[in-house]
mmCIF file of C-alpha atoms and ligand atoms in Angstrom:
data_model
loop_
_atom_site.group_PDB
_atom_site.id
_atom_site.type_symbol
_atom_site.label_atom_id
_atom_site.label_comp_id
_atom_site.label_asym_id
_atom_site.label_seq_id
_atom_site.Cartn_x
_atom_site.Cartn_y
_atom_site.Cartn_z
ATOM 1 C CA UNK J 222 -37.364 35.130 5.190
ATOM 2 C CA UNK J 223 -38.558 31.331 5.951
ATOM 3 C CA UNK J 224 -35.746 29.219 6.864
ATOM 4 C CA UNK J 225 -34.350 26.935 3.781
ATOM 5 C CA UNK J 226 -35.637 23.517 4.689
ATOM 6 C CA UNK J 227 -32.732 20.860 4.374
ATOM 7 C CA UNK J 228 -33.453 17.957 2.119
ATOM 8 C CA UNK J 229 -36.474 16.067 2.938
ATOM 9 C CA UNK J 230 -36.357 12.067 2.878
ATOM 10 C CA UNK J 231 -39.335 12.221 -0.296
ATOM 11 C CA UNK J 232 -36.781 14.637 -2.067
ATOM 12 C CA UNK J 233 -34.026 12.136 -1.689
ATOM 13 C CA UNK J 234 -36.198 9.139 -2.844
ATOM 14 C CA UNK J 235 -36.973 11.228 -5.971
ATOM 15 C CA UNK J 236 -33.426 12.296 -6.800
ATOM 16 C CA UNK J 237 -32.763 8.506 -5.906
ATOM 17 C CA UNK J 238 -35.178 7.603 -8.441
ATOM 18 C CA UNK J 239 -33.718 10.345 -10.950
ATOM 19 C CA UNK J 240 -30.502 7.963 -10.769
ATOM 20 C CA UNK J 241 -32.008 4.967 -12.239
ATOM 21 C CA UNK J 242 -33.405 4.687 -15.525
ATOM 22 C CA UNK J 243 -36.851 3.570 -16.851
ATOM 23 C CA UNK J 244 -37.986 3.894 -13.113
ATOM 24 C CA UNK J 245 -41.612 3.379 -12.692
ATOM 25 C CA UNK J 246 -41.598 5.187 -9.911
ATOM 26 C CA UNK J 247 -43.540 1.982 -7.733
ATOM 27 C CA UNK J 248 -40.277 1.749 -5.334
ATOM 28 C CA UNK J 249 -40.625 5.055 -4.553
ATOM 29 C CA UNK J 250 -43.524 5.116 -3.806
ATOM 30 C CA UNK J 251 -43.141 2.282 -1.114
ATOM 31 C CA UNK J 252 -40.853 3.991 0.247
ATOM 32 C CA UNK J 253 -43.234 6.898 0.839
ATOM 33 C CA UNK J 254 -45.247 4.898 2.190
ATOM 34 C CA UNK J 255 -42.987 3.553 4.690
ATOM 35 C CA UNK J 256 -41.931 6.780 5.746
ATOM 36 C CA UNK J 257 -45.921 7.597 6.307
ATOM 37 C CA UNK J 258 -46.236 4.352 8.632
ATOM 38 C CA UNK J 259 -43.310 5.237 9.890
ATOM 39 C CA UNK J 260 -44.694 8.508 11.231
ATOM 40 C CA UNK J 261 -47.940 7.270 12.155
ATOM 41 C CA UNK J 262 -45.988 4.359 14.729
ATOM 42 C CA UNK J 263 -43.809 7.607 15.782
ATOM 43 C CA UNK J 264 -47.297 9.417 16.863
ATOM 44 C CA UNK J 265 -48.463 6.312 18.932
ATOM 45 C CA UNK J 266 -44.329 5.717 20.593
ATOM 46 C CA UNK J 267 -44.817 8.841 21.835
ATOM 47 C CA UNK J 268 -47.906 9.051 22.907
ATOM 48 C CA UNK J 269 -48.086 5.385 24.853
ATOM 49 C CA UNK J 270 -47.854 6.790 27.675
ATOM 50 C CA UNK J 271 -50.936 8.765 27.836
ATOM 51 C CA UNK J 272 -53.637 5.824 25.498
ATOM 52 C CA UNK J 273 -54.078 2.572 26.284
ATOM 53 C CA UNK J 274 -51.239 0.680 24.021
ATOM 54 C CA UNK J 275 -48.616 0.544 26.779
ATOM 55 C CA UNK J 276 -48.352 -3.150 27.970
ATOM 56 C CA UNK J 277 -49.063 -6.893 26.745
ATOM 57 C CA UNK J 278 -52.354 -7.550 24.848
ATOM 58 C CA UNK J 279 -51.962 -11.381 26.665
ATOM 59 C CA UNK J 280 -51.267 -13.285 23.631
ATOM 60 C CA UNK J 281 -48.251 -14.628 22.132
ATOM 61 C CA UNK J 282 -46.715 -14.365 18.625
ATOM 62 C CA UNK J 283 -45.237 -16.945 16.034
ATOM 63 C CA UNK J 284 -42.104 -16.066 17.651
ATOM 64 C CA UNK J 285 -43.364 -17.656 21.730
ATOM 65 C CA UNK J 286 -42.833 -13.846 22.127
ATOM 66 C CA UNK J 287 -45.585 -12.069 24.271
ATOM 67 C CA UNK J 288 -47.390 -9.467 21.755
ATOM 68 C CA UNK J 289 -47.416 -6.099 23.078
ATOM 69 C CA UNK J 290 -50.383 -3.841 22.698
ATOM 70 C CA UNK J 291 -47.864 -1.267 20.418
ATOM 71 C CA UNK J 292 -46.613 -4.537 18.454
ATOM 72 C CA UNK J 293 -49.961 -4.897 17.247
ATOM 73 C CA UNK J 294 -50.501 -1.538 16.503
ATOM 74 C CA UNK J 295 -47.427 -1.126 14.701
ATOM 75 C CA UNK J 296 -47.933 -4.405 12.631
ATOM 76 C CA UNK J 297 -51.104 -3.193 11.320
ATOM 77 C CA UNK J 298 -49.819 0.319 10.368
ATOM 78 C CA UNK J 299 -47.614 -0.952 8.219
ATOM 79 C CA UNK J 300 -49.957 -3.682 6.883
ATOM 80 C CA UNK J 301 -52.744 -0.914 6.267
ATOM 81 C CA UNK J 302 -50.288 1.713 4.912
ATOM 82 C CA UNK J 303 -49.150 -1.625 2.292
ATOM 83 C CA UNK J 304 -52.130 -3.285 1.189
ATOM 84 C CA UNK J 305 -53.589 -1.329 -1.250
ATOM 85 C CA UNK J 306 -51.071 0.347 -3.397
ATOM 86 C CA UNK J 307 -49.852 -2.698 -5.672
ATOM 87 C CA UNK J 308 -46.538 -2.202 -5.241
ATOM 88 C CA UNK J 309 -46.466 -5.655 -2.953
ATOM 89 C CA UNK J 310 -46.338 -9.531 -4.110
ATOM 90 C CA UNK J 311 -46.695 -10.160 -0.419
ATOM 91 C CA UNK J 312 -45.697 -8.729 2.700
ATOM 92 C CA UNK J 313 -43.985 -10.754 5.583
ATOM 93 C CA UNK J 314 -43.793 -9.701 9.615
ATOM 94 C CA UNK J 315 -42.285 -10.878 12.496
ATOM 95 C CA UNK J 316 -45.730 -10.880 14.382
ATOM 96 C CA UNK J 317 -47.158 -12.965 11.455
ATOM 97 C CA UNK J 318 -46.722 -16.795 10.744
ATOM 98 C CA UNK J 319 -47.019 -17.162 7.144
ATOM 99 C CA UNK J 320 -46.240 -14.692 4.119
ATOM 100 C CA UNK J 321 -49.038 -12.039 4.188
ATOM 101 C CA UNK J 322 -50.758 -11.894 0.918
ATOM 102 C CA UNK J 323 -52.596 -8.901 -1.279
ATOM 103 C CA UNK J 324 -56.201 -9.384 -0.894
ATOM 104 C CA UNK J 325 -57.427 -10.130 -3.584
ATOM 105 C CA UNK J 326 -59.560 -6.532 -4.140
ATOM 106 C CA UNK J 327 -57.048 -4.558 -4.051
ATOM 107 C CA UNK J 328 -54.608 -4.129 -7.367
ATOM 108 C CA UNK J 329 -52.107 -7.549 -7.625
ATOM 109 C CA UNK J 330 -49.015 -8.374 -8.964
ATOM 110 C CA UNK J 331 -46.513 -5.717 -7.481
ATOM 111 C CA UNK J 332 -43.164 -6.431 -8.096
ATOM 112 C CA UNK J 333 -41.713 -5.844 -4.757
ATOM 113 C CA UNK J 334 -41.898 -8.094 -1.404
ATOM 114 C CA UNK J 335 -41.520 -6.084 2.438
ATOM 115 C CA UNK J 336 -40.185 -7.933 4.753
ATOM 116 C CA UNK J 337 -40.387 -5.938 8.322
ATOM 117 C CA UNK J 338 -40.396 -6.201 12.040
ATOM 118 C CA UNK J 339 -42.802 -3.853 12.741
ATOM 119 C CA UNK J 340 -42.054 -2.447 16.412
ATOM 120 C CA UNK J 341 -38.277 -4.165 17.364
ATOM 121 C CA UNK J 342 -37.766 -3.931 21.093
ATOM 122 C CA UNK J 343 -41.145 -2.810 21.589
ATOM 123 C CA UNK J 344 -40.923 -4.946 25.343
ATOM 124 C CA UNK J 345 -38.515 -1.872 26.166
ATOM 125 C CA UNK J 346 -41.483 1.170 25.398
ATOM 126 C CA UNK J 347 -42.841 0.456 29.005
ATOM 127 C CA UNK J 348 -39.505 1.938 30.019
ATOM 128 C CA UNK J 349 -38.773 4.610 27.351
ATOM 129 C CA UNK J 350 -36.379 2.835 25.839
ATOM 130 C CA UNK J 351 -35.271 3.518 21.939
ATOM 131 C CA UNK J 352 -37.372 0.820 19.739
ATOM 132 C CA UNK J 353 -37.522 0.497 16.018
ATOM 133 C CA UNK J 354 -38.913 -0.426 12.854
ATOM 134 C CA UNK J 355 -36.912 -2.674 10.581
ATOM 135 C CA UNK J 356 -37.699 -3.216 6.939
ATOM 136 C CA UNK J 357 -35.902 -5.034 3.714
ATOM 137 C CA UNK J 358 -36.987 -4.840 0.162
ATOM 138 C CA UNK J 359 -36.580 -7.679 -2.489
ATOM 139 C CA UNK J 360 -37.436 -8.005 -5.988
ATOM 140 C CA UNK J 361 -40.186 -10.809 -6.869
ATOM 141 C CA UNK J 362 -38.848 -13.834 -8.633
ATOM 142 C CA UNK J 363 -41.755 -16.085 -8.594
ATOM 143 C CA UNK J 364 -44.260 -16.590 -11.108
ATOM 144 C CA UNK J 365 -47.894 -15.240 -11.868
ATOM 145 C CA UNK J 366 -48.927 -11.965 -9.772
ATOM 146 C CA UNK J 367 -49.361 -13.145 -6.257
ATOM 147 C CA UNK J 368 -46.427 -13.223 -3.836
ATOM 148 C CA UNK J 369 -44.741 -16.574 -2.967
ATOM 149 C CA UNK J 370 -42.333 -18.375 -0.377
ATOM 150 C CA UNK J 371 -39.430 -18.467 -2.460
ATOM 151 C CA UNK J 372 -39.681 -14.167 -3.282
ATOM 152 C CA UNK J 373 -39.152 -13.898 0.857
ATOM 153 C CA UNK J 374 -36.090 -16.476 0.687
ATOM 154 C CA UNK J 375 -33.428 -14.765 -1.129
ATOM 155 C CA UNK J 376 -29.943 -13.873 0.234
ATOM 156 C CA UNK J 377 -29.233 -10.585 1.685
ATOM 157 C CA UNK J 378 -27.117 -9.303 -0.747
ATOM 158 C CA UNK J 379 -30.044 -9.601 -2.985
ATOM 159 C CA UNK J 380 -31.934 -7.186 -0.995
ATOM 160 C CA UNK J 381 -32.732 -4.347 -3.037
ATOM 161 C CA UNK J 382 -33.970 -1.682 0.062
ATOM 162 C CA UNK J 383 -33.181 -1.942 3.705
ATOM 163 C CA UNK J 384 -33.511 0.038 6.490
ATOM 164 C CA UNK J 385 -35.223 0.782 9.963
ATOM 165 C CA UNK J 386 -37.003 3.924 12.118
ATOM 166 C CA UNK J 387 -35.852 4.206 15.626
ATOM 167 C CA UNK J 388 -37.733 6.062 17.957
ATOM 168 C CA UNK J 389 -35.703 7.157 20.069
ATOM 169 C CA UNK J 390 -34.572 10.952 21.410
ATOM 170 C CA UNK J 391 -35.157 11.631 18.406
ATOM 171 C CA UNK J 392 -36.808 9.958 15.361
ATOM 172 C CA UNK J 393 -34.701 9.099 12.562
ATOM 173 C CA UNK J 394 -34.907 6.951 9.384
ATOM 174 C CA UNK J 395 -31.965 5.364 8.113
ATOM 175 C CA UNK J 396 -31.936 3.642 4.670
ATOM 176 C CA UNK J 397 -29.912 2.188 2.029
ATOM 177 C CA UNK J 398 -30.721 1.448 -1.946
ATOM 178 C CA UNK J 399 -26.959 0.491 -2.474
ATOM 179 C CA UNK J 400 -26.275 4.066 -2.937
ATOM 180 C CA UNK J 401 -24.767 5.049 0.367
ATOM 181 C CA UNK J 402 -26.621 5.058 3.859
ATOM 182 C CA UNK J 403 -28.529 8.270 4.359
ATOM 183 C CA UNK J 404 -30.160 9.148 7.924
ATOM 184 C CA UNK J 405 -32.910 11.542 8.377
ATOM 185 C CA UNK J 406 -34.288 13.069 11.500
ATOM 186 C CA UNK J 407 -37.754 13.544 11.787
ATOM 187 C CA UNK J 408 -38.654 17.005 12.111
ATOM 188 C CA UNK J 409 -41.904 16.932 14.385
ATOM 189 C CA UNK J 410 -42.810 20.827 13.556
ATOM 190 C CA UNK J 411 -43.296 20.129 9.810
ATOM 191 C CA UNK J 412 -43.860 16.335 9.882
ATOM 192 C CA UNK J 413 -40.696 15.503 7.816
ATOM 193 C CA UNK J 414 -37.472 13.200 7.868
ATOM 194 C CA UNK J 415 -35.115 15.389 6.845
ATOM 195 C CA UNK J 416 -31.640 14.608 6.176
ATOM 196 C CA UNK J 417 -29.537 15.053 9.024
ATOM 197 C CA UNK J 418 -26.950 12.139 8.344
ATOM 198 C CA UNK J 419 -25.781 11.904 4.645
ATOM 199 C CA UNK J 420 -23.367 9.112 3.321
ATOM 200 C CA UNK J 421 -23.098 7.447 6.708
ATOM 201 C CA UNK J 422 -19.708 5.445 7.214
ATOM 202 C CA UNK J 423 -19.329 3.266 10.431
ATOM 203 C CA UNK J 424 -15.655 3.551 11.804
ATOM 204 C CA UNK J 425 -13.066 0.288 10.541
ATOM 205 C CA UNK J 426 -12.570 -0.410 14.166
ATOM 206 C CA UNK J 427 -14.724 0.893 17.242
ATOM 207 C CA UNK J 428 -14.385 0.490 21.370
ATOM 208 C CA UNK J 429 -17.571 -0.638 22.199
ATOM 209 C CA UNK J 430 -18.526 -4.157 22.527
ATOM 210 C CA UNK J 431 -22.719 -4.805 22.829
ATOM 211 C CA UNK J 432 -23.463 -8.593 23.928
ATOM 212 C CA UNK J 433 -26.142 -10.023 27.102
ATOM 213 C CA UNK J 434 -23.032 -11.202 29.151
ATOM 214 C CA UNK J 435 -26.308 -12.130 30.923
ATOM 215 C CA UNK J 436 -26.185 -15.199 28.649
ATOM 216 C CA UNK J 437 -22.416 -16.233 29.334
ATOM 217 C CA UNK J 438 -23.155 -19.355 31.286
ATOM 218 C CA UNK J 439 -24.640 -20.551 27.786
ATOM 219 C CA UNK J 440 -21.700 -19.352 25.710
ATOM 220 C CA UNK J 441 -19.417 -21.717 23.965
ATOM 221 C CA UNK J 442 -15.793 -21.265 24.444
ATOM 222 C CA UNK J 443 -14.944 -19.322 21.219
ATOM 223 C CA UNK J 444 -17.755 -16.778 22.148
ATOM 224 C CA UNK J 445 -16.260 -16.696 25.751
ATOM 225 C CA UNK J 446 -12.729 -16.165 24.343
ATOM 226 C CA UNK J 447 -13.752 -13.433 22.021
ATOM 227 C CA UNK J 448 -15.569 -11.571 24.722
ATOM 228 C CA UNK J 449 -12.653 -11.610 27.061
ATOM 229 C CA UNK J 450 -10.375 -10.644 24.253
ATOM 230 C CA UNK J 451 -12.326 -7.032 23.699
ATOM 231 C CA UNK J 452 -12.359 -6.964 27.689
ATOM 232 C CA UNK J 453 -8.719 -7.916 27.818
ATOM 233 C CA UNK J 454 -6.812 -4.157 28.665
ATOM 234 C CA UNK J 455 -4.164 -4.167 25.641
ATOM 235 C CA UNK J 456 -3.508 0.101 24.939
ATOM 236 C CA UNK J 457 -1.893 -1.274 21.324
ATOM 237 C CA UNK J 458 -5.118 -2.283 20.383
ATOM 238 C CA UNK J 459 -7.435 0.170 22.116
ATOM 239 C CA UNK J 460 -8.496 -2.381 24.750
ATOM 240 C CA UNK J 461 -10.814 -2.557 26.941
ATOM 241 C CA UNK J 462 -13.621 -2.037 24.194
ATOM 242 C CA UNK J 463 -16.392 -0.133 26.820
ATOM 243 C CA UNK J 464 -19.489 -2.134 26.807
ATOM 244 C CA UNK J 465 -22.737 -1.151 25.940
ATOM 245 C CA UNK J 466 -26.443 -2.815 25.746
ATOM 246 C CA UNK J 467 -29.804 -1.301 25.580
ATOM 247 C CA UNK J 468 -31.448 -4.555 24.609
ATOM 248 C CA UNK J 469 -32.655 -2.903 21.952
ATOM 249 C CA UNK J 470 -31.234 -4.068 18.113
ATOM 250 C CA UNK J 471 -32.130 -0.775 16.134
ATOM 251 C CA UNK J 472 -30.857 1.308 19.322
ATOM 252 C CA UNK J 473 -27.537 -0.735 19.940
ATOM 253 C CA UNK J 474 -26.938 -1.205 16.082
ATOM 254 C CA UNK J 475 -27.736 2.652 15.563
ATOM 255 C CA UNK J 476 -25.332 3.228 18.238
ATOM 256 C CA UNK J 477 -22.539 1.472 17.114
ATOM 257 C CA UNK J 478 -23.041 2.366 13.115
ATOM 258 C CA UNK J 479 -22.149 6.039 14.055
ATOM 259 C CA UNK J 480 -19.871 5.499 16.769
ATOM 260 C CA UNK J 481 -17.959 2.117 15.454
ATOM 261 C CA UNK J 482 -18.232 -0.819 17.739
ATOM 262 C CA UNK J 483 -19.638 -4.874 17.327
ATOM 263 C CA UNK J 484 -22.694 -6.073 18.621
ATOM 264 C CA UNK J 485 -22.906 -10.105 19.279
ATOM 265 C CA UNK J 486 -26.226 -12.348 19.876
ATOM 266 C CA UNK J 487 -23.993 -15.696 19.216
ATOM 267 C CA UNK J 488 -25.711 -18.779 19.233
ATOM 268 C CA UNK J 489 -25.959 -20.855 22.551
ATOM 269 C CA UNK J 490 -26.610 -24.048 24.641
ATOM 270 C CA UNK J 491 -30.187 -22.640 24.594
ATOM 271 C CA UNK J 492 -31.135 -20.681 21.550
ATOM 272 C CA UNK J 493 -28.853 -23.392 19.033
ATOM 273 C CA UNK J 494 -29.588 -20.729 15.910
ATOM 274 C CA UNK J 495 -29.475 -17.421 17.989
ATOM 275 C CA UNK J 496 -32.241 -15.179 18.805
ATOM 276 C CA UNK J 497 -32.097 -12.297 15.878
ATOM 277 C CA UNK J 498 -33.936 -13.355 12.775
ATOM 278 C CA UNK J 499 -32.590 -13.405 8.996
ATOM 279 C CA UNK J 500 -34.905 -12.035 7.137
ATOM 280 C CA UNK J 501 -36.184 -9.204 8.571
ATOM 281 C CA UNK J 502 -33.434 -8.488 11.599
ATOM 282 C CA UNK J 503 -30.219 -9.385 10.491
ATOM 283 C CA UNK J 504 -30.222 -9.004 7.051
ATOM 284 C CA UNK J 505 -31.418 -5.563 6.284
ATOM 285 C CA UNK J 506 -29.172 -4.293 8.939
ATOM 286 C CA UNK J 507 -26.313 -6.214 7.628
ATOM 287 C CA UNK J 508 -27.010 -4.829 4.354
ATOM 288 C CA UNK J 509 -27.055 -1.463 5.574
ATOM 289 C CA UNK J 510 -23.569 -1.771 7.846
ATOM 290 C CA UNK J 511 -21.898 -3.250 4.309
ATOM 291 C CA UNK J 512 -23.119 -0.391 2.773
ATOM 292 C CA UNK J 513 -21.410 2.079 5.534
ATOM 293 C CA UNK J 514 -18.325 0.080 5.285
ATOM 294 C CA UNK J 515 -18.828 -2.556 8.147
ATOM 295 C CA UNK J 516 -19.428 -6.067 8.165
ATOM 296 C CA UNK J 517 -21.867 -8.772 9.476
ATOM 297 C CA UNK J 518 -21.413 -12.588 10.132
ATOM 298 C CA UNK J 519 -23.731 -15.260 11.699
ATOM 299 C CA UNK J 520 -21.364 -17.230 12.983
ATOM 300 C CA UNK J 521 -18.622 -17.442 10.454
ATOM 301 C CA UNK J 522 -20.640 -17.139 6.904
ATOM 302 C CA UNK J 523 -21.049 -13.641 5.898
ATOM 303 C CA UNK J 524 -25.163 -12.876 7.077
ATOM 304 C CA UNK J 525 -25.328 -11.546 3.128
ATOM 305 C CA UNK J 526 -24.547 -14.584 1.632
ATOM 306 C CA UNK J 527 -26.507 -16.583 3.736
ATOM 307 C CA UNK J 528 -29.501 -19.385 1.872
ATOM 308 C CA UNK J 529 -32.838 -18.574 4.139
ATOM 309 C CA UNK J 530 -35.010 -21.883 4.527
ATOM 310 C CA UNK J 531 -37.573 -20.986 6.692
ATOM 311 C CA UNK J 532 -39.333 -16.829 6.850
ATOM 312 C CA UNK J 533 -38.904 -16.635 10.316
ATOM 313 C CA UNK J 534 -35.289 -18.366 10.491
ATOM 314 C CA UNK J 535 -33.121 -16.940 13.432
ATOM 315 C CA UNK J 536 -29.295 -16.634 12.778
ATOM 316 C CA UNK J 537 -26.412 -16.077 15.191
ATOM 317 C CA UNK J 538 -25.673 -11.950 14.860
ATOM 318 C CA UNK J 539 -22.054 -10.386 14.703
ATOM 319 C CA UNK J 540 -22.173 -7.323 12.934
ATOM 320 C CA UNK J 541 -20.829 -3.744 13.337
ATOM 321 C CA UNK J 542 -16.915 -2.374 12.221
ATOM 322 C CA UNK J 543 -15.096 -4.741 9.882
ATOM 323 C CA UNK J 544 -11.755 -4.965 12.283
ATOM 324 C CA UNK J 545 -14.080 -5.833 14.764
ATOM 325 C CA UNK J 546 -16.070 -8.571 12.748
ATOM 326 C CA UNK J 547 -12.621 -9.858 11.480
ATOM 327 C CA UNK J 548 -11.685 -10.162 15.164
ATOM 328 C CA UNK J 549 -14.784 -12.095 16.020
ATOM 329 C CA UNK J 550 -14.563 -14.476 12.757
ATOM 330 C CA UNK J 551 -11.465 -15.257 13.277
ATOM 331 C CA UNK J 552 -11.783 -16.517 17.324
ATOM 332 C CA UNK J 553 -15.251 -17.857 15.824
ATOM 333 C CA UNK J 554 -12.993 -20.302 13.507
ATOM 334 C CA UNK J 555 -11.225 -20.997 16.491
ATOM 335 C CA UNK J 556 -7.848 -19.561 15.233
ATOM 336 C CA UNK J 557 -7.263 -18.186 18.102
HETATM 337 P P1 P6P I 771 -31.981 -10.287 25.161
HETATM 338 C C1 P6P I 771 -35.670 -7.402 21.652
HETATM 339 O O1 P6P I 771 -36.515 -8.351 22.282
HETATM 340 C C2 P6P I 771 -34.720 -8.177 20.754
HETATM 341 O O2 P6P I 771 -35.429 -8.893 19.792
HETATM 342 C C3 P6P I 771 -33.719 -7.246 20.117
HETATM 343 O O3 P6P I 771 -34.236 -5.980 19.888
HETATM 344 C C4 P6P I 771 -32.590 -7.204 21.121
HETATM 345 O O4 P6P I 771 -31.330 -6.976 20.534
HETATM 346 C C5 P6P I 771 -32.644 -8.608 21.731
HETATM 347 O O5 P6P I 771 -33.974 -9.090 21.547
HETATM 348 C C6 P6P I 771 -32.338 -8.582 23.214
HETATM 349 O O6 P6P I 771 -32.387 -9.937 23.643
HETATM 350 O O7 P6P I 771 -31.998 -11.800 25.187
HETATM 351 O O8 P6P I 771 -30.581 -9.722 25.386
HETATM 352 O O9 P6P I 771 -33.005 -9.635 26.033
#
């Protein structure tokens, strides 16, 4: 008797699709398309070792960042695996300066931008560390059929998909519509996410703290005080808070989504706006904790309500269980 297969991620689009009326069907199938770039970057992750895409291809991207041989490979998956299908106004990536638009032979006016960062991390898949994907999914406002500015600069909250791939142990897609966070595993034997974590909720208060402490000597005294506070032992309050850091967003988010906890990158006397970017960083996965019951702030303003200006605009990150983010808001307000 074959085994009964759990629920595959393209099953859960559809019944996802099922739940809203007069679909057409086109944000499905970006999603399945995501979910094939997704497997075609988890091929290359884990083969790096063995062809030549470990390692720096010597130039540098819009971000002063130096590109890495799988950044590039994983930038054009997803650009090649998007193109074409006319669900896309545009496209935006991290490893790309401007908005990315649909050439012009292939079918226009899609009603959907992708914002992504195509290989998060990726300086860590030297050392086998978990990397990711990260993706967010708005509606296009502009006018006429090609893709604008002003479709990639909408709040977070108006995000209509986010989610991110982490290749890690194992391979798993997380994703929310506004219908719950699901997580899927990707089954290697068959070639399938299936669903392995359904209606995911992150814990209301965790005991892990994720921040560079590397960066302290740039810290302002709010972020110092707030740091000390989770490292402050205090058994009423479950302190110390253990702390963890891969380096690695998707991995330390992933980590901390499941297991409760807050992850910082605070602003500084060096990077004045924080590292993380909005758009295509903070956002989705802000959307996504919200969704599992957390929270997110940059700074103090929730990152959900936050007015982009710029596509590759970098935001101060607090994000992970809402006790936690509460904690941080209020030292960040300095009532504390
Ligand atoms: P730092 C990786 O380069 C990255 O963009 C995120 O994945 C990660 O959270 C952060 O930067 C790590 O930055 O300054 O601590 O090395």
């Amino acid at each position: 008797m074959p085994e009964r297969l759990g629920t595959t991620l393209t099953k859960h689009i559809m019944e996802m699709q099922r739940r809203i009326p007069g679909a057409s069907g086109d944000f499905s199938g970006l999603l399945n398309e995501i979910i094939i770039a997704g497997k075609v970057i988890y091929r290359a992750v884990n083969k790096a070792g063995l062809v030549d895409v470990l390692g720096r291809t010597g130039e540098v991207n819009v971000q002063g960042e130096e590109v890495q041989k799988m950044d590039e490979f994983a930038d054009l998956t997803m650009y090649q695996k998007m193109d074409h299908t006319g669900y896309l106004c545009a496209m935006a990536s991290e490893e790309v300066e401007d908005i990315i638009q649909i050439p012009d032979k292939h079918p226009q006016g899609g009603k959907y931008t992708l914002a992504f960062d195509p290989l998060d991390g990726s300086s860590n898949i030297d050392v086998n560390v978990s990397i990711g994907t990260i993706f967010s999914i708005h509606k296009k406002i502009s006018k006429g059929p090609k893709g604008a500015l002003e479709d990639f600069l909408q709040p977070g909250k108006k995000q209509i998909c986010a989610g991110y791939i982490i290749y890690g142990s194992s391979t798993m897609l997380v994703y929310t519509t506004g219908l719950g966070v699901h997580g899927f595993t990707l089954d290697p034997s068959i070639g399938e996410f299936l669903l392995s974590h359904p209606n995911i909720k992150t814990p209301a208060q965790g005991s892990i703290y994720s921040i560079n402490e590397g960066n302290s000597y740039k810290w302002d005294d709010r972020v110092t005080k707030l740091v000390n506070y989770f490292k402050t032992p205090d058994k009423e309050s479950g302190r110390p808070y253990s702390g963890r850091y891969i380096g690695s967003l998707v991995a330390d988010f992933h980590r901390n989504l499941l297991k409760g906890g807050i992850f910082m990158y605070p602003a500084d006397a060096k990077t004045k706006a924080g590292k993380l970017r909005l758009l295509y960083e903070a956002a989705p996965l802000a959307l996504i904790c919200q969704e599992a019951g957390g929270a997110s702030i940059a700074d103090y303003e929730d990152i959900l309500e936050v007015e982009p200006t710029e596509l590759h605009q970098r935001v101060p990150l607090f994000i992970g269980s809402k006790n936690d983010v509460e904690k941080c808001r209020s030292f960040l307000k300095g009532e504390f």
